[in-house]
Coordinates of C-alpha atoms in Angstrom, one line a residue:
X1 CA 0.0 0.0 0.0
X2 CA 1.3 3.3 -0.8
X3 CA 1.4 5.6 1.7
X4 CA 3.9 8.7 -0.1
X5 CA 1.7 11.9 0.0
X6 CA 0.7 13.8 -2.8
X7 CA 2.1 17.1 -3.6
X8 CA -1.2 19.0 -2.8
X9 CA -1.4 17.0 0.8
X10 CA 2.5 17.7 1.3
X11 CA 1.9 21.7 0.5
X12 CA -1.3 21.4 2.6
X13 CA 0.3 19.9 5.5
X14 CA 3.3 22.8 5.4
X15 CA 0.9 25.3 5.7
X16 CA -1.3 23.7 8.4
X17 CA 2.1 23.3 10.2
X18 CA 3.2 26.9 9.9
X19 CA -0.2 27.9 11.2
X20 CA 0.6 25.7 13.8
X21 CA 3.8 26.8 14.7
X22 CA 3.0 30.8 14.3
X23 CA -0.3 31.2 15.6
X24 CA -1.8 28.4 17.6
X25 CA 1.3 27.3 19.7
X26 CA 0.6 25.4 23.2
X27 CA 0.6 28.9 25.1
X28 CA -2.8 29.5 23.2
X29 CA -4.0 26.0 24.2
X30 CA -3.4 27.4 27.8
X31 CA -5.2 31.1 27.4
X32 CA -8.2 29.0 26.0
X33 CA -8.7 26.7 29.0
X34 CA -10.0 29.7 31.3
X35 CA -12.5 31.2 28.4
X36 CA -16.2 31.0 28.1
X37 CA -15.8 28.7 24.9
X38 CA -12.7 27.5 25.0
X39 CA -11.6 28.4 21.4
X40 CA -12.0 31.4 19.4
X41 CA -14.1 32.3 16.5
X42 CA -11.8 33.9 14.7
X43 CA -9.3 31.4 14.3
X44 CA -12.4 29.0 13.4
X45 CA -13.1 31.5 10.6
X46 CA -9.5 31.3 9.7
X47 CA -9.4 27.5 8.9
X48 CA -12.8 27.7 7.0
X49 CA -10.9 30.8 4.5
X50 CA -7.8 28.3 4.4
X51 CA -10.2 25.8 3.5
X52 CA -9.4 23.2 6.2
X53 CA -13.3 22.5 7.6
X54 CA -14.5 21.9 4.1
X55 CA -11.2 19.6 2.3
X56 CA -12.9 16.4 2.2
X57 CA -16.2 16.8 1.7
X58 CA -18.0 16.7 -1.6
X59 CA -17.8 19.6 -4.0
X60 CA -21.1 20.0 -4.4
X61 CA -22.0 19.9 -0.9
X62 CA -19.4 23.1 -0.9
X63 CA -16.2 21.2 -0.2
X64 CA -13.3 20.5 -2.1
X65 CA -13.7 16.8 -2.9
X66 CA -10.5 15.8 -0.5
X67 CA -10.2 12.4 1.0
X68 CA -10.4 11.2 5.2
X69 CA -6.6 10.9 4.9
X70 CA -6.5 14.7 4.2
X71 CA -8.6 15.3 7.5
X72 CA -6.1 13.3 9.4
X73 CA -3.5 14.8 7.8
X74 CA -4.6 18.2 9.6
X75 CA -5.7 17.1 12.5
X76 CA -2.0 15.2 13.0
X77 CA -0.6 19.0 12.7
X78 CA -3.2 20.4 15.0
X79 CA -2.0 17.8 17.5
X80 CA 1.2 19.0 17.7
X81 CA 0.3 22.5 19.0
X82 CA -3.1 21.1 21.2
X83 CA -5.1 23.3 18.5
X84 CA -8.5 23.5 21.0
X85 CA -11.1 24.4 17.9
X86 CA -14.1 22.0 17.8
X87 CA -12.6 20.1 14.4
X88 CA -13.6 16.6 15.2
X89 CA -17.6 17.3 16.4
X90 CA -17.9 19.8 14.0
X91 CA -16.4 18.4 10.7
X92 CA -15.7 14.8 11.1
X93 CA -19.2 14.0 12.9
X94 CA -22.0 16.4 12.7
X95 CA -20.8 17.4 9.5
X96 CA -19.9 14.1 8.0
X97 CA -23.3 12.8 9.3
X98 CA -25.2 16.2 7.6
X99 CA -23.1 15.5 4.3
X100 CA -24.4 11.9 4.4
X101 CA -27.3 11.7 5.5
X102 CA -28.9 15.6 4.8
X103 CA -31.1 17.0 2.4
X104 CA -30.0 20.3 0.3
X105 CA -32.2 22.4 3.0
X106 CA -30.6 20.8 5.8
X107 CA -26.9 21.2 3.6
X108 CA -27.9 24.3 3.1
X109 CA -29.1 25.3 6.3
X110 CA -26.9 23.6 9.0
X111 CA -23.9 21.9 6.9
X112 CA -22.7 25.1 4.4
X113 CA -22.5 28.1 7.7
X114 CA -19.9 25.6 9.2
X115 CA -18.1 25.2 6.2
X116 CA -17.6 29.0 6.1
X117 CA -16.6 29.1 9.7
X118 CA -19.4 31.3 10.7
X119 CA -20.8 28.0 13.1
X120 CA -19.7 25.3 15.0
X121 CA -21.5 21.6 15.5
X122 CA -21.8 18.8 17.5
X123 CA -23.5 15.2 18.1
X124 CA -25.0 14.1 21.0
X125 CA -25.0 10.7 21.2
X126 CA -23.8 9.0 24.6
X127 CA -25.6 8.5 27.9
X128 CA -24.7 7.6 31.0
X129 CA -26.0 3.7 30.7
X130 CA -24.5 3.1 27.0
X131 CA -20.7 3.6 27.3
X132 CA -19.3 2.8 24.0
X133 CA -22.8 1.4 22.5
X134 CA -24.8 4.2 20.7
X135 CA -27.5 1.8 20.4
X136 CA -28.1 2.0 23.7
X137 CA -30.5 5.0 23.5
X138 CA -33.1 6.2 26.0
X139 CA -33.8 9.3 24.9
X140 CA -36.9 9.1 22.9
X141 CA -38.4 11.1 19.4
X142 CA -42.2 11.3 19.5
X143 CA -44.5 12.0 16.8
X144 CA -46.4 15.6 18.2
X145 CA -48.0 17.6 15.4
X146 CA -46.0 18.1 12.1
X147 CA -43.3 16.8 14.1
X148 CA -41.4 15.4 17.1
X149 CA -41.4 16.1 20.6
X150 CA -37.7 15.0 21.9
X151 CA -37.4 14.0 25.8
X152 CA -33.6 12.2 27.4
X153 CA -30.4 13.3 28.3
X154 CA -27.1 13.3 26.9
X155 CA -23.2 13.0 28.2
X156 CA -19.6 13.9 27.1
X157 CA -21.1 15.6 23.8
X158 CA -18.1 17.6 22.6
X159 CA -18.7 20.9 21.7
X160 CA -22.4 20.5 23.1
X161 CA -21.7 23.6 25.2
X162 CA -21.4 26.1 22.3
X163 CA -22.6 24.4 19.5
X164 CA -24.9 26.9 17.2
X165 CA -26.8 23.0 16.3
X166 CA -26.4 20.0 17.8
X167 CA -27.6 16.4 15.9
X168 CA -29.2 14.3 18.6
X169 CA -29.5 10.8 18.6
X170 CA -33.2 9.6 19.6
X171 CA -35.3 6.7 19.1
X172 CA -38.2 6.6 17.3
X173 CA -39.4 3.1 18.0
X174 CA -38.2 0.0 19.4
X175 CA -36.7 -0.4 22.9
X176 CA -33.1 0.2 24.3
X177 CA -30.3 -1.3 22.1
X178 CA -32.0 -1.9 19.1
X179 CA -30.4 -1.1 15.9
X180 CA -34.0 -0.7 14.5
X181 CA -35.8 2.6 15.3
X182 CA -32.7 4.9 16.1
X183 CA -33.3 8.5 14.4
X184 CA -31.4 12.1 13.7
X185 CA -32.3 15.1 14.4
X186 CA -31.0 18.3 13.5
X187 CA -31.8 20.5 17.3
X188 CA -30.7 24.6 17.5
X189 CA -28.6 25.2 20.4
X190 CA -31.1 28.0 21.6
X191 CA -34.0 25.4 21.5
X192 CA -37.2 25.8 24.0
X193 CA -36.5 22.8 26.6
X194 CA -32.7 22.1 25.9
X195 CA -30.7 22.5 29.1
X196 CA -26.5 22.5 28.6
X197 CA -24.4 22.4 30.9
X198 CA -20.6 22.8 30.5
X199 CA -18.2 20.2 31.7
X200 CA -14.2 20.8 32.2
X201 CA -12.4 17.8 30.9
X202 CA -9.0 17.0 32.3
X203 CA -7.5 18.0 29.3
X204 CA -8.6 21.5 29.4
X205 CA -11.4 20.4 26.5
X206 CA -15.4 20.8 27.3
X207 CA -18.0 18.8 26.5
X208 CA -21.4 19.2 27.7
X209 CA -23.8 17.4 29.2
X210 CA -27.6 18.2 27.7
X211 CA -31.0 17.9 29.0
X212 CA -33.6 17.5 26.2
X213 CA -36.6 18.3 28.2
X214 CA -39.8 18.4 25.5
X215 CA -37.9 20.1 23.1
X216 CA -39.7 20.0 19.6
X217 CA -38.8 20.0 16.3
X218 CA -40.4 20.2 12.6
X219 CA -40.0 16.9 10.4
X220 CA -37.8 18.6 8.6
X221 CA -35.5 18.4 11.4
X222 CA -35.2 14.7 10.7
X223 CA -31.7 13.8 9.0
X224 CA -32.1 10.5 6.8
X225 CA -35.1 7.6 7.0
X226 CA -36.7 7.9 10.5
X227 CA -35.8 4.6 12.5
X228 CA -32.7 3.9 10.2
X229 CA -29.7 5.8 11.5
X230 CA -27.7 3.0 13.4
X231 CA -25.4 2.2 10.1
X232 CA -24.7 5.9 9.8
X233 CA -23.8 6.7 13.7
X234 CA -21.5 3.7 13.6
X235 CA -20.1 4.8 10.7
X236 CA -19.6 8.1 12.0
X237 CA -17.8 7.2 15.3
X238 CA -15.6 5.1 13.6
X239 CA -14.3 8.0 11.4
X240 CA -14.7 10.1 14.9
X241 CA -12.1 7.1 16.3
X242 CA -9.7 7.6 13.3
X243 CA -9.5 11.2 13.7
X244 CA -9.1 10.2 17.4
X245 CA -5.7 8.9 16.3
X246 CA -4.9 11.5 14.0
X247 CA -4.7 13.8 16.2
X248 CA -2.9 12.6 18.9
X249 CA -0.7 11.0 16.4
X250 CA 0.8 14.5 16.2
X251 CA 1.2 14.7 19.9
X252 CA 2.9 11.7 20.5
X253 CA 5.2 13.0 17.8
X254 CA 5.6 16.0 19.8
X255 CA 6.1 13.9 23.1
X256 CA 8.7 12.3 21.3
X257 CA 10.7 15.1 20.0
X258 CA 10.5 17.2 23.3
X259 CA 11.9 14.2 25.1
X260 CA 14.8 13.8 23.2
X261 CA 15.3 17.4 23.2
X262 CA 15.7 17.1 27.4
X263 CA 17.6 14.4 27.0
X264 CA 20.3 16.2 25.2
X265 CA 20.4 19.0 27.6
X266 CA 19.7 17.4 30.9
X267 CA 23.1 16.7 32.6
X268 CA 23.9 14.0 35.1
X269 CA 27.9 13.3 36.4
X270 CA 28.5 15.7 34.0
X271 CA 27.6 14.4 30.8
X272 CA 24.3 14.8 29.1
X273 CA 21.7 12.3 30.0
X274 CA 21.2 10.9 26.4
X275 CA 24.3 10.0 26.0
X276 CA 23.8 7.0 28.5
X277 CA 23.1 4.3 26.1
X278 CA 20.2 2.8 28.1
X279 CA 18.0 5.6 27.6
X280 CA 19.2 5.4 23.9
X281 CA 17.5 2.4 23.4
X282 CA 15.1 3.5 25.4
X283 CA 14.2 6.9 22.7
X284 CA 14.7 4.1 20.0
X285 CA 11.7 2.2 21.2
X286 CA 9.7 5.2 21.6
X287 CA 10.4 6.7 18.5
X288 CA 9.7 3.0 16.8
X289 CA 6.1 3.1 18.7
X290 CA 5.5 6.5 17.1
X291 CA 6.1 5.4 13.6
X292 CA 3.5 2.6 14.4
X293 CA 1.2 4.9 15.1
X294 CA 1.7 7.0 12.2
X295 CA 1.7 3.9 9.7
X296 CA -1.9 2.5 11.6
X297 CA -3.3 6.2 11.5
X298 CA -2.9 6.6 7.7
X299 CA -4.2 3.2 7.0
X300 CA -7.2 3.5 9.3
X301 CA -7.5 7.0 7.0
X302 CA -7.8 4.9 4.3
X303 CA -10.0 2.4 5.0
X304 CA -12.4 4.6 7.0
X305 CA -15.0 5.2 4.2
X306 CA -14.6 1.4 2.7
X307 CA -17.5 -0.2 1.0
X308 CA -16.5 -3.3 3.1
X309 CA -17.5 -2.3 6.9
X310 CA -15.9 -4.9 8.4
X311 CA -12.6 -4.2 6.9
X312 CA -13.4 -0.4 7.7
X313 CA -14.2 -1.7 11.4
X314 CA -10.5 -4.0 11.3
X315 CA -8.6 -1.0 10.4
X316 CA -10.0 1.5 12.9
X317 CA -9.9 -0.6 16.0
X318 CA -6.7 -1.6 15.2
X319 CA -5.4 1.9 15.3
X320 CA -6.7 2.2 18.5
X321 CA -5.4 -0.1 20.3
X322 CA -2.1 1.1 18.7
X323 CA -2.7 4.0 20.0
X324 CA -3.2 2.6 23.9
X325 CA -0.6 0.4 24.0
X326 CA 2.3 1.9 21.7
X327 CA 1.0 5.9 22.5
X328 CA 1.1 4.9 26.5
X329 CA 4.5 3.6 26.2
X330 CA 5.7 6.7 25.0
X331 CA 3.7 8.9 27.1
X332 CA 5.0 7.1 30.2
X333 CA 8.1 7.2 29.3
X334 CA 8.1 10.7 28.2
X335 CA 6.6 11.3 32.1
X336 CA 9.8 8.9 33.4
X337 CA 13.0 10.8 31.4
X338 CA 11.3 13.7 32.5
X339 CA 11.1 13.3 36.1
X340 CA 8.7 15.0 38.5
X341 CA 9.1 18.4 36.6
X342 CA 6.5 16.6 33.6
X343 CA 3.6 16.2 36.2
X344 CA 3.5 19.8 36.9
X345 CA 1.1 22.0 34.7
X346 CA 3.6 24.4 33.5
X347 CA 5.5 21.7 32.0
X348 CA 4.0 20.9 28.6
X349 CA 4.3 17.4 28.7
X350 CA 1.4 16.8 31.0
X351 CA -0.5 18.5 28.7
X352 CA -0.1 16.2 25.7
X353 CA -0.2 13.4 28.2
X354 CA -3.7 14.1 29.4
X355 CA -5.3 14.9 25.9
X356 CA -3.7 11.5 24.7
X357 CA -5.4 9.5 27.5
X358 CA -8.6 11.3 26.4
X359 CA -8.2 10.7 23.0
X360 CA -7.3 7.0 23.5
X361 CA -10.6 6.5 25.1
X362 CA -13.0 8.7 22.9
X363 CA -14.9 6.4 20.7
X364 CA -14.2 3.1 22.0
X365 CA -11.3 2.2 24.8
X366 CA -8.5 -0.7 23.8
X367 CA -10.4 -3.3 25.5
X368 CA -13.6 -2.4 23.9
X369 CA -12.0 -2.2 20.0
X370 CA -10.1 -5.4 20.6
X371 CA -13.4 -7.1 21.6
X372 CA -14.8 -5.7 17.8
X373 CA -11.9 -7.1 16.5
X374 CA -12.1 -10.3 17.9
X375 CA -15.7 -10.5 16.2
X376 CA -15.3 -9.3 12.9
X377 CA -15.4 -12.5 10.6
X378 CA -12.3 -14.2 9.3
X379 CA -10.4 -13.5 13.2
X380 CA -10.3 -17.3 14.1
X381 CA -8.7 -18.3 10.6
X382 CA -6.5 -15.2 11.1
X383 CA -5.4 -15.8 14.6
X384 CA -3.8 -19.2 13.6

């Protein structure tokens, strides 16, 4: 499998990188944490004029026809700097499920103002019984009227505190856990009867948690065939996993490079730490476990819009169990070379570290993708 870039993705990633590097460094990661959003407009306007939001979706749904691996490509840069803009619930779920499922109102309406950076999206799906199973769904869709009267609550939606729209899983008919009878629905974030209320992850990130108490919508809310949304949500968290990886792809990369950075300037008896060939082999194995990662990152990229779910489903939880295993080795040995100075928040290390352990259990833990992946047909034949 080839995995060289292309020219356009090389210049692409250069200039993602420069933003990066110029105007989105950790320090602005740190002056977001204490603000009423937690990222700034502007700069969310800036990626939709650099074209960023809108490279992989469909050109005539106003994007520029791009491919997943051009997503992860940008969220691997925005990893490096902790970039705190609402990427993946904006553009990689609530706008990949609008671009999918939508009609040209609701494309129109919900999908093209976020594409021009002028709002922000998410998708509520969790609650508190369900964990990593978004069949699991309580919260309920009735028929009132011309439309639907929507009733349940919802946890860890990211970007659910300042979301402009939010598109809420609900069930239509059937009970709990049935892939039959799970719906969409496109909800305002000013809506009559829908409560948020901001949570503070532990790696400076918000979600929200949201109370949807009566809150009613018009049928034309209704994203896709009512009762037949399961395929598409799955199908949409596993491109949220992938870009999951992607993203803290580029912050292992950065744990990797600060490390051996301190390791040349620490001094111990004299001589600079790294040149004790113990922690050489040591850097070697992280940097190996990085390169993992970035080879399973691209090809989970690939294989994220398959025809073949189950080899989209392989690739994914694959990478994510990369991801925990290979990214905690070099996270705690990034902690370890460091000493007690990486636990402290000034030190920039515990920064990446906590949004890694977030990332590595957003859309599905290890234990829970290598329990998919011990299901997925052909695994006994492979195993032997």
């Amino acid at each position: 499998m080839n995995f060289e870039l292309s020219e356009e993705q090389k210049m692409m990633v250069d200039a993602v990188r420069r933003f990066v590097d110029k105007d989105s460094p950790v320090t602005r990661f740190r002056q977001m944490r204490t603000t009423d959003v937690g990222y700034e407009p502007k700069v969310w306007k800036t990626m939709a004029d650099n074209g960023w939001l809108a490279v992989a979706f469909p050109e005539a749904h106003g994007g520029y026809g791009g491919s997943f691996v051009d997503t992860s490509l940008i969220l691997e840069q925005f990893g490096r700097g902790l970039v705190p803009e609402p990427y993946i619930a904006s553009v990689v779920l609530a706008g990949g499920l609008l671009s999918r499922l939508g009609n040209d109102m609701q494309i129109e309406k919900f999908l093209a103002p976020m594409l021009e950076g002028r709002t922000t999206l998410a998708f509520a799906y969790a609650e508190k019984q369900s964990r990593y199973d978004a069949t699991d769904c309580e919260t309920t869709a009735t028929k009132s009227g011309s439309g639907y009267t929507i009733r349940g609550e919802k946890v860890w939606v990211l970007n659910g505190h300042a979301a402009d729209a939010i598109v809420v899983a609900a069930r239509t008919s059937g009970g709990s856990r049935d892939a039959d009878g799970l719906s969409l629905f496109v909800v305002d974030g000013d809506a009559p009867g829908l409560q948020r209320t901001r949570v503070h992850g532990m790696d400076g990130h918000s979600t929200a948690l949201l109370r949807l108490d009566g809150v009613e919508v018009g049928a034309d809310r209704l994203l896709g065939k009512e009762g037949k949304a399961s395929e598409a949500v799955e199908w949409a968290l596993d491109r949220g996993a992938a870009a999951a990886v992607a993203e803290a792809q580029g912050q292992l990369a950065s744990l990797f490079t600060m490390t051996v950075d301190y390791l040349k300037q620490r001094k111990q008896f004299g001589r600079a730490i790294g040149s004790f060939q113990a922690l050489q082999h040591r850097a070697s194995d992280m940097f190996a476990e990085v390169e993992l990662c970035k080879g399973m990152m691209i090809l989970s990229a690939i294989r994220v819009d398959s025809a073949d779910a189950n080899e989209r489903r392989a690739a994914i939880s694959a990478a994510k169990v990369q991801l925990q295993q290979g990214g905690w080795y070099v996270q705690e040995n990034s902690i370890q070379l460091f000493g007690g100075i990486a636990i402290t928040d000034e030190q920039d290390v515990g920064l990446y570290f906590k949004r890694i352990r977030v990332l590595q259990a957003l859309f599905g833990d290890a234990d829970w993708h290598l329990g998919r992946y011990a299901s997925l047909p052909g695994f006994d034949g492979a195993a032997r």
